[in-house]
């Protein structure tokens, strides 16, 4: 039985008319969210007790609101419908009269947490045609978040939905044109209803801006700039960092332009500080995931200085003395002075991330890697397994020649080729030539990446090697490390080549400790490469230019806009926070990871060899020599490591993403000429390449976007990068790295030489030798605090195969295709779960008995070691 919703405020008699509208009137429902007083940008508020909520299921609205619901009534917010079928004298769609929000709907089943609904009634007759857009004006001083407008019983049309998801500021701030939203219909430019063409083009012009001036909070302008805000030369020379992007020396993807004032000492650098992102990229703390993102900022500004004071004042032991001391971080907790605990305890990030006893103890969650077996991380099998099922599973490559050769310029660096000999390797009866021919030799090679920076790194607190690890594929499908090469620059200078030592596996005596330390040096290289390249550069940084170009050139009506934007959500915001707190000079990464001040400079060096088309998983696996084309194999690839969890699961996800993209794209583009003749699409891709990735724009490998096949591949790569690839390298950070012994992030001394006190310590205690070599206790506290946040899922996460709003498009065929995509992902999740039960697939769980679930599509909230969110939101 139909029930009239409860309404308060102004009630229009037309509401109760049969059919839901009176003559010449259309009834609508507006859903919005009020501005929250609490702004996580003002982290200091946390310490003043102004916290009224915690992360729970859904969203708990924090703090109080500036305006009550009644503030929206009267003449506070107006809307004007715009016709999609009837034009005025200038050819633009007719604009209806200003209509103000009316009654508050106090019961609406579809409302989410924190959302409010209002009635609105538009004067609109058939001579105005069918609405296809609307203007909105906010006459209040405070902004609000507009979720949607739904028009009911539109004559000859039925329901029309507008999905908005945008902040609306006071109308006087929008000087060039009013805020406009389009119905959820989908049109390539050539099929746009003529009355809407002007509005479509005008909105894109507004989003592009004019490239001048400092950006303001309320703006939605998308533009490009180089990374010139990571350092602060005004402080002192220790805070000077190179500008990334705009040069062949330090190429880099572009980030969002802010237009901030330059520093005094270097006019090419921007002053650090609050970072502008287009307003709708910053959802303003309406989501619980915002809590996690801004938790990083609170850590940087409040928690880490508190930790630093504890260690500088010797209020707690500065070193771990045993492996049990490290386990105690999660088993018993770490004791801190009461005054320190009391100063940081009010921070929501502390309440959520640490477990306290109310007085002096902070306790970290137990990392997955030691939940079943506390010492299996030390085994050679687990060391190797994490190269294909860990948090950085896409670096290992097939070895095609022996010994490995360097690609560094010998004119600059001398002989950097490997010094490992065939005679040194235990290949279980095989010769090196046989192992190569049978594709059983693999290498984790960080030599060329680290060697140009090792001399500088070793002049800081850190002491490190450039490493190569040779691995042999055993008959049971597991990998065995057979040699580790540790290399340093020659004391006589770079042109004299490398000084290398080869460490072989050992199980007893001091040799076993040396082998354990050699593995640690490898993992330190791997941890740093993972955080700076696999995680930051190859997902976060390379995605931002595509996000900017999409908003500048693809209308909200465009099918590719609707396809891609769910995979962009929050990425510019988290990247901006990273520039403030993570990758900045003396930021969290520099404090806790090996390269220190060379961190982002190293990622720039890696970007020189980045290739967009190689980000497609099949191409990436072939390039690394861990797969070959085989039409008879699943997905047309035969994996050379058959039990390769990341590759096996990843190919399943890749294939279903590509299938979805193909089906969706085919709804709007029938032939190659349709792609070529779409001006928005062509401008989008041209600018993403030539401006967004300007330093690599002349590379021949860029797709030209002249065919349907290229469009499908481009979109699949972008979706894969923002969803599954990021999930694979992100959500295992704490499960594997939360136990610092397993994934140290820094090394503080080189292998001890015979006759030194350090060597005697190594002989007497492998644990102390290991602990004095790897990440310090203070660095460990920083690292664990950060990666715990980064590894968490928010309660309102939207996962691959899901959309936040089921009405994201009015196209029924697109909705059906998306439903099919979601169903396939559910089937894949079941398939992957069953693989983890196969005891023959030893790499799927390993000695630590941790099943590989990072590419299972869905997850619960928290530290789950699984789940593929749609986008990079943390």
Short mmCIF file of C-alpha atoms in Angstrom, two decimals, residues 6-10 15 27-34 67-74 76-77 79 100-106 108 111 114-122 140 144-146 148-150 152:
data_model
loop_
_atom_site.label_atom_id
_atom_site.label_comp_id
_atom_site.label_asym_id
_atom_site.label_seq_id
_atom_site.Cartn_x
_atom_site.Cartn_y
_atom_site.Cartn_z
CA UNK A 6 6.28 12.20 6.59
CA UNK A 7 7.07 15.83 5.89
CA UNK A 8 7.81 18.83 8.08
CA UNK A 9 8.36 22.44 7.14
CA UNK A 10 6.52 23.97 4.20
CA UNK A 15 2.38 16.94 -3.06
CA UNK A 27 7.92 17.05 -7.83
CA UNK A 28 11.51 16.35 -6.87
CA UNK A 29 13.49 14.98 -3.96
CA UNK A 30 16.82 16.57 -3.03
CA UNK A 31 19.29 14.57 -0.93
CA UNK A 32 22.18 16.38 0.70
CA UNK A 33 24.59 16.28 3.62
CA UNK A 34 25.31 19.18 5.92
CA UNK A 67 23.16 24.84 10.16
CA UNK A 68 20.21 22.75 11.27
CA UNK A 69 17.99 21.22 8.63
CA UNK A 70 15.58 24.11 8.82
CA UNK A 71 18.31 26.41 7.53
CA UNK A 72 17.81 24.84 4.11
CA UNK A 73 14.16 25.90 3.99
CA UNK A 74 12.80 29.27 2.95
CA UNK A 76 18.32 29.31 1.20
CA UNK A 77 18.79 26.90 -1.70
CA UNK A 79 17.23 25.00 -8.23
CA UNK A 100 13.40 26.76 -3.47
CA UNK A 101 13.77 23.69 -1.30
CA UNK A 102 10.61 23.02 0.71
CA UNK A 103 9.66 20.33 3.21
CA UNK A 104 12.00 18.05 5.12
CA UNK A 105 11.37 14.36 4.48
CA UNK A 106 11.86 12.67 7.81
CA UNK A 108 13.00 7.86 3.37
CA UNK A 111 18.77 7.64 2.88
CA UNK A 114 24.17 11.61 7.65
CA UNK A 115 21.95 12.30 4.64
CA UNK A 116 18.86 14.53 4.68
CA UNK A 117 16.07 14.73 2.10
CA UNK A 118 13.85 17.62 1.04
CA UNK A 119 10.93 18.12 -1.29
CA UNK A 120 11.10 20.60 -4.13
CA UNK A 121 8.39 21.52 -6.69
CA UNK A 122 9.28 22.97 -10.06
CA UNK A 140 23.87 30.37 2.83
CA UNK A 144 26.75 21.61 1.80
CA UNK A 145 27.25 18.34 -0.03
CA UNK A 146 24.63 17.71 -2.71
CA UNK A 148 21.25 13.80 -5.73
CA UNK A 149 18.06 15.17 -7.22
CA UNK A 150 15.29 12.84 -8.34
CA UNK A 152 9.23 11.99 -10.32
#
